[in-house]
Coordinates of C-alpha atoms and ligand atoms in Angstrom, one line a residue:
X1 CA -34.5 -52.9 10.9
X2 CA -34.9 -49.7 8.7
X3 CA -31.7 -49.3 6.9
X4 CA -29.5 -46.5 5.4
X5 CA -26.9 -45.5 3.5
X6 CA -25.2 -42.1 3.5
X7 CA -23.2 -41.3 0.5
X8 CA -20.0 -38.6 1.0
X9 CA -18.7 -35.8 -1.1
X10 CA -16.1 -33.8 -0.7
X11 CA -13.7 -34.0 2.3
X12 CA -12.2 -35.4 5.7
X13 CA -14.7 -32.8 7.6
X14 CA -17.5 -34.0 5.6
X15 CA -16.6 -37.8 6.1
X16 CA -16.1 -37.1 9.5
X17 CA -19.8 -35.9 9.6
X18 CA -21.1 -38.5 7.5
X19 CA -19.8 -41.0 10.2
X20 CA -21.2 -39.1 13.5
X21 CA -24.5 -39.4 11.5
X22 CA -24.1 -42.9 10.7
X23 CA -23.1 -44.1 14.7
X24 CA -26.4 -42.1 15.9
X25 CA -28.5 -43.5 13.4
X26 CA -26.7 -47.0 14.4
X27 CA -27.8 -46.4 18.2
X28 CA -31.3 -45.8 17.0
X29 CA -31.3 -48.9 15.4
X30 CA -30.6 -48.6 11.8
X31 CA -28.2 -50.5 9.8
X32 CA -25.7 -49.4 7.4
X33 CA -25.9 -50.4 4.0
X34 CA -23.5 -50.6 1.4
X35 CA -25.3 -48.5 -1.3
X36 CA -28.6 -47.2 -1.7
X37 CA -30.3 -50.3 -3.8
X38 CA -32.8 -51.3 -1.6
X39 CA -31.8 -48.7 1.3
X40 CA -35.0 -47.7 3.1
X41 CA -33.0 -43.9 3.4
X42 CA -30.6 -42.5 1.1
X43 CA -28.8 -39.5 2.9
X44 CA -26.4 -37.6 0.3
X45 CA -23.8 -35.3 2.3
X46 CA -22.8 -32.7 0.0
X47 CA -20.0 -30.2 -0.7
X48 CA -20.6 -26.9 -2.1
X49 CA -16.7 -26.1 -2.6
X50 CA -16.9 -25.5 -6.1
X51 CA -19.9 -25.8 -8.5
X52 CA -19.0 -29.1 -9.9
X53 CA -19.5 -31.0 -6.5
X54 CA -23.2 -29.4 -5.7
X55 CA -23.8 -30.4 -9.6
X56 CA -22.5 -34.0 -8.8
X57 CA -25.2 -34.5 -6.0
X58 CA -27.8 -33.0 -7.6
X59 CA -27.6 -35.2 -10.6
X60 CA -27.5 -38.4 -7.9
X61 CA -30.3 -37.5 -6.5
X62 CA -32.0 -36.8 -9.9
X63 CA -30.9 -40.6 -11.1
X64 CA -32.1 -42.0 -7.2
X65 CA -35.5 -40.4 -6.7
X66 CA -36.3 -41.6 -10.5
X67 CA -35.4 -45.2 -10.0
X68 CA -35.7 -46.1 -5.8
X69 CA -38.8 -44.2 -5.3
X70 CA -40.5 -46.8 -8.5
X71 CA -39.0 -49.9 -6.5
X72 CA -40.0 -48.5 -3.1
X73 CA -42.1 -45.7 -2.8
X74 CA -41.6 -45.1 1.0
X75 CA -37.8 -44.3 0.6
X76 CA -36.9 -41.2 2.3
X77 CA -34.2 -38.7 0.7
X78 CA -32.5 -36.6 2.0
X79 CA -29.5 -33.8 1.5
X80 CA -27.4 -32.8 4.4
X81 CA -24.3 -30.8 4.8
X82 CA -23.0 -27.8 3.2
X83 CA -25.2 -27.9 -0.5
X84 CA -28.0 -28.4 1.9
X85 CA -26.4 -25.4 4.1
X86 CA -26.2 -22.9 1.2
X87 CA -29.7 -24.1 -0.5
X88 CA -31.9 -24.8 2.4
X89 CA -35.4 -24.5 1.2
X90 CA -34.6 -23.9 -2.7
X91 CA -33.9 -27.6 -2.9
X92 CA -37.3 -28.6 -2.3
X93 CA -38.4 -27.0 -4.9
X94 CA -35.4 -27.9 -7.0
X95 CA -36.0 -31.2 -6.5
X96 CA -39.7 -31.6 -5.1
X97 CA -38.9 -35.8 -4.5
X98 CA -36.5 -35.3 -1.7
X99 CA -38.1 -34.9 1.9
X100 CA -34.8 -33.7 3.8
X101 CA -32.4 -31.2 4.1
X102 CA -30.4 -30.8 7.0
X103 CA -27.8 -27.8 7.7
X104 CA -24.2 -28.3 8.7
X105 CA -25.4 -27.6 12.5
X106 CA -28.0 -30.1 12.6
X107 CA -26.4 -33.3 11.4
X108 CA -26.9 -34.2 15.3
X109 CA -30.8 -34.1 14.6
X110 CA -30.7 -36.7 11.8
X111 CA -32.2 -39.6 13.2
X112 CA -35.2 -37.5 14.9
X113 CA -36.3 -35.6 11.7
X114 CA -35.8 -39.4 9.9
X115 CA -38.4 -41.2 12.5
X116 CA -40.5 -38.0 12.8
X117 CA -40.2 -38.6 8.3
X118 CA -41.3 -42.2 8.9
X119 CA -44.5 -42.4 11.4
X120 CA -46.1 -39.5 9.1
X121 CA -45.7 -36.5 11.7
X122 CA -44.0 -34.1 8.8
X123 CA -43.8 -34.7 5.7
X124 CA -40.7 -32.6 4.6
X125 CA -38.2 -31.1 7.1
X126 CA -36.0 -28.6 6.3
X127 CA -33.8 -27.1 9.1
X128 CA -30.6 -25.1 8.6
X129 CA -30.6 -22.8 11.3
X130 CA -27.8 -22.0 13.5
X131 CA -27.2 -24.1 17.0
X132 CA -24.7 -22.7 19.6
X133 CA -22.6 -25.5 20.7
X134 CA -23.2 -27.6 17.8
X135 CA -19.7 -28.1 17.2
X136 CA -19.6 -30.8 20.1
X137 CA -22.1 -32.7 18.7
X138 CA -19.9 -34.1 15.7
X139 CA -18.5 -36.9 18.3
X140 CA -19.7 -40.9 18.1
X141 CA -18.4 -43.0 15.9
X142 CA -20.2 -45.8 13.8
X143 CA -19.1 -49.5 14.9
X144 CA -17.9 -51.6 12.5
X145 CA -20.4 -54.6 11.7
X146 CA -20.3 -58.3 12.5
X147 CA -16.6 -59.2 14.1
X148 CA -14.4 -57.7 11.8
X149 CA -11.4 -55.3 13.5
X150 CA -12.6 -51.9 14.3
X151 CA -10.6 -49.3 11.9
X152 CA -7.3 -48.2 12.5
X153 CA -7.0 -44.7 11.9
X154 CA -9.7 -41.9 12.7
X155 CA -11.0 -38.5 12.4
X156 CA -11.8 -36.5 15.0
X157 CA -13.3 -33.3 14.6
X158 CA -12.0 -30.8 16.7
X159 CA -13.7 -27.2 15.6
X160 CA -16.1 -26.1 12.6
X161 CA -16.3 -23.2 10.5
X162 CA -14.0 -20.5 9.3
X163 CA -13.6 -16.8 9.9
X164 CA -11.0 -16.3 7.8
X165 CA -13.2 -15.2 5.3
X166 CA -10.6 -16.1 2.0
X167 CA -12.5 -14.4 -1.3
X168 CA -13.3 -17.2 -2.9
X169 CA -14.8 -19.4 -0.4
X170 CA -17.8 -20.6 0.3
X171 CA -16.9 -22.4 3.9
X172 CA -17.9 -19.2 5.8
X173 CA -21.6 -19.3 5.0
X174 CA -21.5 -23.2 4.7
X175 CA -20.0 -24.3 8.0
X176 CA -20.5 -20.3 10.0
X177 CA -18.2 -18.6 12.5
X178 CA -15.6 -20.4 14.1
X179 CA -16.3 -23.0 17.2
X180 CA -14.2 -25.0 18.8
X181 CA -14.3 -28.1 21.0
X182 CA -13.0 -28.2 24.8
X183 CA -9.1 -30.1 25.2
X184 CA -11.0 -32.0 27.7
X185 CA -14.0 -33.4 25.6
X186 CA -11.4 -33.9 22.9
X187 CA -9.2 -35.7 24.6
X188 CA -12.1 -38.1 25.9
X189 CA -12.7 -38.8 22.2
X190 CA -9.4 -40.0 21.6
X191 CA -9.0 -42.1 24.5
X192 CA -11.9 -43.7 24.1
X193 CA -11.1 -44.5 19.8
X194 CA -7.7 -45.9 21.6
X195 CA -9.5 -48.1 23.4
X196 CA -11.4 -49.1 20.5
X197 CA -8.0 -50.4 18.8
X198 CA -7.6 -47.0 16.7
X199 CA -3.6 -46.1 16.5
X200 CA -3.9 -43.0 14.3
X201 CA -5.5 -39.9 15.1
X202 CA -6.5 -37.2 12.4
X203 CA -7.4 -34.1 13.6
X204 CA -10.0 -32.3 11.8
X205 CA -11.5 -28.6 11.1
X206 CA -12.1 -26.1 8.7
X207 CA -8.6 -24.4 10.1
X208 CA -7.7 -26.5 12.6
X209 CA -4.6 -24.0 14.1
X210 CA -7.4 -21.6 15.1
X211 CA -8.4 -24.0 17.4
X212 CA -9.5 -22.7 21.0
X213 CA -8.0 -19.0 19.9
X214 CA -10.2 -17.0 21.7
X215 CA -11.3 -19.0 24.5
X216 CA -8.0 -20.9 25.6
X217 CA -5.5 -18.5 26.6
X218 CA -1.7 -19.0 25.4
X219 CA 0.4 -20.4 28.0
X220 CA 4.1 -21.0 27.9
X221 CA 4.0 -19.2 24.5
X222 CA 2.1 -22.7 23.6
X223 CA -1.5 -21.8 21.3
X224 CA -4.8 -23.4 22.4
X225 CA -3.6 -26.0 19.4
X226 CA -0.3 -26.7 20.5
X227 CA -1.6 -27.1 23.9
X228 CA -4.2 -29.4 22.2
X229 CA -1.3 -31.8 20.3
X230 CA 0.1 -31.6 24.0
X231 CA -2.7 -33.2 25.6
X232 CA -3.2 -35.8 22.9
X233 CA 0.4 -36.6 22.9
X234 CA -0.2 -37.9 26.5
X235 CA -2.4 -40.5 25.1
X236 CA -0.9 -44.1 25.6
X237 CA -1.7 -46.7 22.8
X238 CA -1.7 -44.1 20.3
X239 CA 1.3 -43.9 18.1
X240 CA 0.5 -40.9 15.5
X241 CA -0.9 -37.8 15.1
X242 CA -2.1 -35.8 11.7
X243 CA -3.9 -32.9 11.3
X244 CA -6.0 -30.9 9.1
X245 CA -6.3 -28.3 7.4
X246 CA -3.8 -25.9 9.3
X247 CA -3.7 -22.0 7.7
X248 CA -0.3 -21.2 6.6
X249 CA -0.6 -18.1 9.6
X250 CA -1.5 -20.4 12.0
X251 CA 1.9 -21.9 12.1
X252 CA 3.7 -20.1 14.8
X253 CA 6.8 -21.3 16.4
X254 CA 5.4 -23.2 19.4
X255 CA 3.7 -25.3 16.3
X256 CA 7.2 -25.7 14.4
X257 CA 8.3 -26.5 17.3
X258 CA 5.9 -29.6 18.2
X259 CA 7.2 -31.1 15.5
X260 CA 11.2 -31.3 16.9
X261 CA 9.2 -32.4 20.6
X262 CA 6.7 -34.5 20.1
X263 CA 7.5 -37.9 18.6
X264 CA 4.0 -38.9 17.8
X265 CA 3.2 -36.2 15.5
X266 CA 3.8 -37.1 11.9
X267 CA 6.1 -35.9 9.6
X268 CA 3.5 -34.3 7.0
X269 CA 1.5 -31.2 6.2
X270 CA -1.1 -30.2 3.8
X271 CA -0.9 -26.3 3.8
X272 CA -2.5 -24.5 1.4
X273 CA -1.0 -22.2 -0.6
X274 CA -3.6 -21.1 -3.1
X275 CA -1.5 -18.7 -5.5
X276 CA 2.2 -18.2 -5.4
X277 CA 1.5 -14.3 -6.6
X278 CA 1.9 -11.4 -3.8
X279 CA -0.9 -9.5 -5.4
X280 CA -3.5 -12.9 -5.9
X281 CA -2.5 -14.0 -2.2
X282 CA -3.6 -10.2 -1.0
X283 CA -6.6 -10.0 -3.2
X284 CA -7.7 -13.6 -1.8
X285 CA -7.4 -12.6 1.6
X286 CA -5.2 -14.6 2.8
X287 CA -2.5 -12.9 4.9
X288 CA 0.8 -13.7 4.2
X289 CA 3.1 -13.8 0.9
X290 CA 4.6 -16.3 -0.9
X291 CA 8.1 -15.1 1.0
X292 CA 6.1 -16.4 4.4
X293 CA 5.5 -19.3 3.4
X294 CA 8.5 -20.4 1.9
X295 CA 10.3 -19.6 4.7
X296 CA 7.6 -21.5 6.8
X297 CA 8.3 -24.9 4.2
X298 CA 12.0 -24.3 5.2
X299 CA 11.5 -23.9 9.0
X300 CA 9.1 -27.1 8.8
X301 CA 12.1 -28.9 6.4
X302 CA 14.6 -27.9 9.0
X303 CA 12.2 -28.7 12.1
X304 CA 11.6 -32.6 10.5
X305 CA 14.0 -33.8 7.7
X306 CA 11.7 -35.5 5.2
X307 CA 8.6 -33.7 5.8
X308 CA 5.8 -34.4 3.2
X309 CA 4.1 -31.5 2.0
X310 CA 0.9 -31.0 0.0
X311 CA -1.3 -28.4 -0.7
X312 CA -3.8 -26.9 -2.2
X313 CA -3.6 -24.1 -5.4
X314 CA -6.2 -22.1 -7.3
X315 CA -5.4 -21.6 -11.0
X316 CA -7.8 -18.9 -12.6
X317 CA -8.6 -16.9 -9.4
X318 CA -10.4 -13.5 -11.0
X319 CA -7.0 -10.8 -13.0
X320 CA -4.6 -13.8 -12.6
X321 CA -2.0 -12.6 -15.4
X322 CA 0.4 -14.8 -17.0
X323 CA 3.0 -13.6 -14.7
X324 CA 0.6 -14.1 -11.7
X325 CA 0.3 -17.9 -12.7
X326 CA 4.4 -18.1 -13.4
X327 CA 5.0 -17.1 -9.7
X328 CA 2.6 -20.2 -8.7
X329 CA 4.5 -22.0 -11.7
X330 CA 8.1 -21.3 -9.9
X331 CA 6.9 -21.3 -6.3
X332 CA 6.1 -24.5 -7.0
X333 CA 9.2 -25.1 -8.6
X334 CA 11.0 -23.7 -5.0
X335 CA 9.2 -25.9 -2.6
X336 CA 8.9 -29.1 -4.3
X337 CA 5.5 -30.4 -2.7
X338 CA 5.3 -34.4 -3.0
X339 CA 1.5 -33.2 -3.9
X340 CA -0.9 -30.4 -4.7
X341 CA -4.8 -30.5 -5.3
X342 CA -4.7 -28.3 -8.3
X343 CA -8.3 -26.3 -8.3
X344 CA -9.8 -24.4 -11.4
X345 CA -11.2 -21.1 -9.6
X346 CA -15.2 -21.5 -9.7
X347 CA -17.2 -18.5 -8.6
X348 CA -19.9 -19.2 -5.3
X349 CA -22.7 -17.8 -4.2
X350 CA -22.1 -14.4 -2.0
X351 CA -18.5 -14.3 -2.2
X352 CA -16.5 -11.1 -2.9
X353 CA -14.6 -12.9 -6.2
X354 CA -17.3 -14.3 -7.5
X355 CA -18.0 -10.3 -8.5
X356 CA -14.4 -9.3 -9.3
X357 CA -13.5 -8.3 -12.5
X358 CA -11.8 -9.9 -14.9
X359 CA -12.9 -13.8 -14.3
X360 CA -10.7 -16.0 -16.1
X361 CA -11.9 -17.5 -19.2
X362 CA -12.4 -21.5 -18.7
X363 CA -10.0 -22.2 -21.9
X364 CA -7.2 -20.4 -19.8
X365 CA -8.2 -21.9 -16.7
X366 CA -7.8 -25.4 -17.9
X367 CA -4.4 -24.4 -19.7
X368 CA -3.1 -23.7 -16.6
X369 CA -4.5 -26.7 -14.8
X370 CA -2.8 -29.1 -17.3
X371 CA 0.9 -26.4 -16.6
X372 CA 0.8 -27.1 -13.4
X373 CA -0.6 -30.5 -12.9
X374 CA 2.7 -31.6 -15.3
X375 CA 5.1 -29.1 -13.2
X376 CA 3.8 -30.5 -9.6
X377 CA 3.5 -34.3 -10.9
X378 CA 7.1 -34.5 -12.6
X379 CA 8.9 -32.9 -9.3
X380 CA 6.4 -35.9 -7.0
X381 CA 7.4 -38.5 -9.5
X382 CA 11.5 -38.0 -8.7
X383 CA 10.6 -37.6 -4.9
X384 CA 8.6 -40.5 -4.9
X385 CA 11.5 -42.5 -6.8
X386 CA 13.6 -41.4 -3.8
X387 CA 11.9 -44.0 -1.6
X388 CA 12.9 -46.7 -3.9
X389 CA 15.4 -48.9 -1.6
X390 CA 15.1 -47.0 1.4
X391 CA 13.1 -48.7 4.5
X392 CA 10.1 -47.1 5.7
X393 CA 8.0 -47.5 9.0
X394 CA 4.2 -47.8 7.7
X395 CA 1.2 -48.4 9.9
X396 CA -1.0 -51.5 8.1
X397 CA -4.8 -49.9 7.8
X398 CA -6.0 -52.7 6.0
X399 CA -6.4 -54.2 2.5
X400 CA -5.8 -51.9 -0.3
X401 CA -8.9 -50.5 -2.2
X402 CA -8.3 -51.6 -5.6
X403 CA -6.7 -54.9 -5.2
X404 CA -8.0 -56.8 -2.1
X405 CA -5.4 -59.0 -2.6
X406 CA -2.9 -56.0 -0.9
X407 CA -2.5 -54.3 2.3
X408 CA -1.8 -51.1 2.4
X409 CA -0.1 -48.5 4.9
X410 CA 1.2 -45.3 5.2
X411 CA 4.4 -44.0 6.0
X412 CA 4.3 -41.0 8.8
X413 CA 4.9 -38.4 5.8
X414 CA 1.6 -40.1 4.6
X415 CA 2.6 -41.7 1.6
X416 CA 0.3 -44.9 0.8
X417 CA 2.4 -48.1 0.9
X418 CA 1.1 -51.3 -0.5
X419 CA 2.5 -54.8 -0.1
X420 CA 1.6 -58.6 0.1
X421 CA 0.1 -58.6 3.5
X422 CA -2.4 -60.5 5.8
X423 CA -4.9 -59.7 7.9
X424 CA -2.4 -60.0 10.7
X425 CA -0.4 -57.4 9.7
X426 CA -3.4 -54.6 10.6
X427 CA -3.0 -52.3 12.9
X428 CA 1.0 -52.6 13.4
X429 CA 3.5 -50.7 12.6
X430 CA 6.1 -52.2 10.1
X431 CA 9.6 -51.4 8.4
X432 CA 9.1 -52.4 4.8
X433 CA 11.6 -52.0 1.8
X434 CA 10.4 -49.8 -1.1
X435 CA 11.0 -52.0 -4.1
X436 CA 9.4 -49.6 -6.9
X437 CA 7.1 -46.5 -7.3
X438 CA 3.7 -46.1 -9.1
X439 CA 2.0 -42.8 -9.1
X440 CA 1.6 -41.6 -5.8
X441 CA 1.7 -45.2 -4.2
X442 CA 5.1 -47.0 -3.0
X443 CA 5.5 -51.0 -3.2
X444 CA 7.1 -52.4 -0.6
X445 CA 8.6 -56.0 -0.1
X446 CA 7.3 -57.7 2.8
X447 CA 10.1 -60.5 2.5
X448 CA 12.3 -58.3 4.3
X449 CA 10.0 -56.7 7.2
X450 CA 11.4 -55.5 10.2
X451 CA 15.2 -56.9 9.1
X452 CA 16.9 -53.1 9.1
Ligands
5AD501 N1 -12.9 -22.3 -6.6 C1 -11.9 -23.3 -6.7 N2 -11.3 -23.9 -5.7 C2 -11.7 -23.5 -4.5 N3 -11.3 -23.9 -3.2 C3 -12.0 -23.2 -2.3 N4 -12.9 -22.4 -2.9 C4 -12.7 -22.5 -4.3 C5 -13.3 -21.9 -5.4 N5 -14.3 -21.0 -5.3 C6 -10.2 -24.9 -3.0 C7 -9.1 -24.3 -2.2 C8 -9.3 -25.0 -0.9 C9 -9.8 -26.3 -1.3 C10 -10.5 -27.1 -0.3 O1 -10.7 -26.0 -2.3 O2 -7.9 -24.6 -2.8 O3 -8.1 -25.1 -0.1

């Protein structure tokens, strides 16, 4: 049996992707392996979010075609997803070794292009064109192998692409217009993952509250999102719901308003912010000001008492001023996030900033990484140390990543929990004790499980 290993960057959408890949290639009888030594096809799924990720992939696929195609010289190689998107054809000649590239509405076609690869018909296959309905297609999941417990927690991809068109980004010509799933096909995903033993659903699109928007009317005052969390709500066996990422204008009041109805949806939400600066926020497109969403972090804080909120800010965005970067400084300072993915503004291909004036020098950009990075770090440090000795319900996902010897959870504002646990404990939900913080996890103490 050929096998294969796909190798991720970037984030949930792309994992997501990676694994609808990985379960077709499974059908067609492929086996996953664990890294690409000795893989008959390496398949890099790429991010082109900022310049340093499409760098890291290129320089991969540098190091693997000059050492797997010595050992084996029929490896195939291939780029998929949105580096392979925005470069299409220029990667061939970039990097003449790889014989692949598959567009971020093709992942679907994979496993045909790979066997078509294989018995000689093409050599090299390039296809990034557009494919109506493609957007259903992102849908099986890989099984895991031998006997081992299927996974707890999911993605489920729910829309793609982005027409929000933010100045800065590159999603818009990576992923294309927005597309949305039907509730019905949706809900058939989840159901089935249920079945599978899965207890934790994540929803996943490029903005997930535009879900549906122009094709599902609003009824009851309830969005074609909210109508979505409705109908997965319904879902018995499953005990929570996530989702991301939502657009700060996407959260009307029917969605602030599943969070005081529906029990199953967790406690946390990564909204991104970008700039706390009136005149940044306008000139990145992004519709709202940082008045909006500080009354939305209030509504949600008022809605759910102990919400976790993250986010996602842009330092260095082309003319930020000192006093652009001191609003971020103190709106950060006003809605004490329990974490932020701080970003150092990188200019893409075809967008509108990448052509403003006044780019930011790197020196100042990485000034005001380190600011805020110390600003948003200090105020998660105290929130995290006001776990310590309270009792938490975590759902066990399995044995922590670093030390085996650990389970790990989360709690349902989606702070990581590890403890001394067993391969019992997976899949349930547990109370456990926080005994002590580290940075960004929680310890808890299994001697006293499920006794508050
Ligand atoms: N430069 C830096 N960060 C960016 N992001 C998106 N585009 C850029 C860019 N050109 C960040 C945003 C987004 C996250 C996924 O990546 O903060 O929310």
């Amino acid at each position: 049996m050929p096998s294969v290993f796909i190798k991720t960057y970037g984030c949930q959408m792309n994992e997501r992707d990676s694994g609808a890949v990985a379960a077709q290639l499974q059908a067609r009888g492929f086996t996953l392996a664990e890294s690409e030594k000795g893989a008959d096809v390496v398949l890099l799924n790429t991010c082109s979010v900022r310049d340093a990720a499409e760098q890291k992939a290129i320089g991969k696929m540098q190091n693997i075609s000059a050492s797997l195609r010595k050992e084996n010289p029929k490896v195939i190689l291939g780029f998929m997803g949105c580096m392979a998107q925005s470069r299409g054809e220029q990667l061939l000649k970039q990097l003449p070794a790889i014989d692949l590239v598959v567009g971020t509405q093709k992942f679907h076609r994979t496993a045909d292009y790979l066997q078509e690869i294989a018995t000689g018909g093409r050599r090299k296959i390039v296809d990034v064109s557009e494919e109506a309905g493609s957007q259903s297609e992102i849908r099986d999941h890989p099984v895991s192998p031998g006997s081992q417990p299927g996974t707890v927690t999911a993605f489920v991809s729910i829309m793609q692409g982005c027409n929000q068109h933010c100045t800065f980004c590159i999603v818009p010509f990576t992923r294309g217009e927005e597309r949305s799933r039907t509730i019905e096909e949706i809900v058939l995903e989840c159901r089935q993952l249920v079945g599978r033993g899965v207890r934790e659903i994540t929803l996943l699109g490029q903005i997930v509250t535009s879900f549906g928007r122009r094709d599902i009317p609003v009824r009851d005052t309830r969005s074609a999102f909210v109508q979505l969390l409705d109908a997965i709500h319904e879902i018995e066996g499953l005990q929570r719901i996530r989702f991301t990422s939502p657009h700060p204008k996407g959260y009307g009041d029917d969605l602030v308003d599943a969070y005081g109805r529906l029990p199953k949806l967790c406690e946390s939400a990564h909204i991104p912010l970008q700039s706390g600066s009136n005149q940044l926020l306008k000139r990145m497109h992004r519709g709202y000001t940082r008045e909006r969403f500080l009354a939305l972090v209030e509504k949600l804080r008022l809605a759910r008492p102990g919400i976790g909120l993250t986010t996602d800010i842009i330092v260095g965005f082309p003319g930020e001023t000192a006093e652009d970067f001191e609003q971020t400084l103190s709106l950060a300072d006003e809605a004490r996030f329990d974490n932020a993915y701080i970003f150092k503004y990188s200019q893409r291909k075809d967008t509108p900033a990448a052509s403003m004036p006044d780019q930011v020098p790197l020196e100042i950009r990485e000034e005001r990484n380190a600011t805020l990075l110390q600003r948003i770090n200090s105020i998660a440090a105290e929130k995290y140390q006001n776990f310590v000795g309270q009792t938490v319900e975590i759902l066990v996902e399995g044995p922590s990543k670093k030390n085996t010897a650990r389970f790990m959870g989360r709690t349902r504002c989606n702070k990581i929990v590890l403890f001394d646990g067993s391969s019992r404990h997976l899949g349930q939900l547990m109370n456990l004790k926080i005994e002590r913080t580290g940075s960004f996890t929680l310890y808890g103490d299994p001697a006293i499980i499920n006794l508050s």
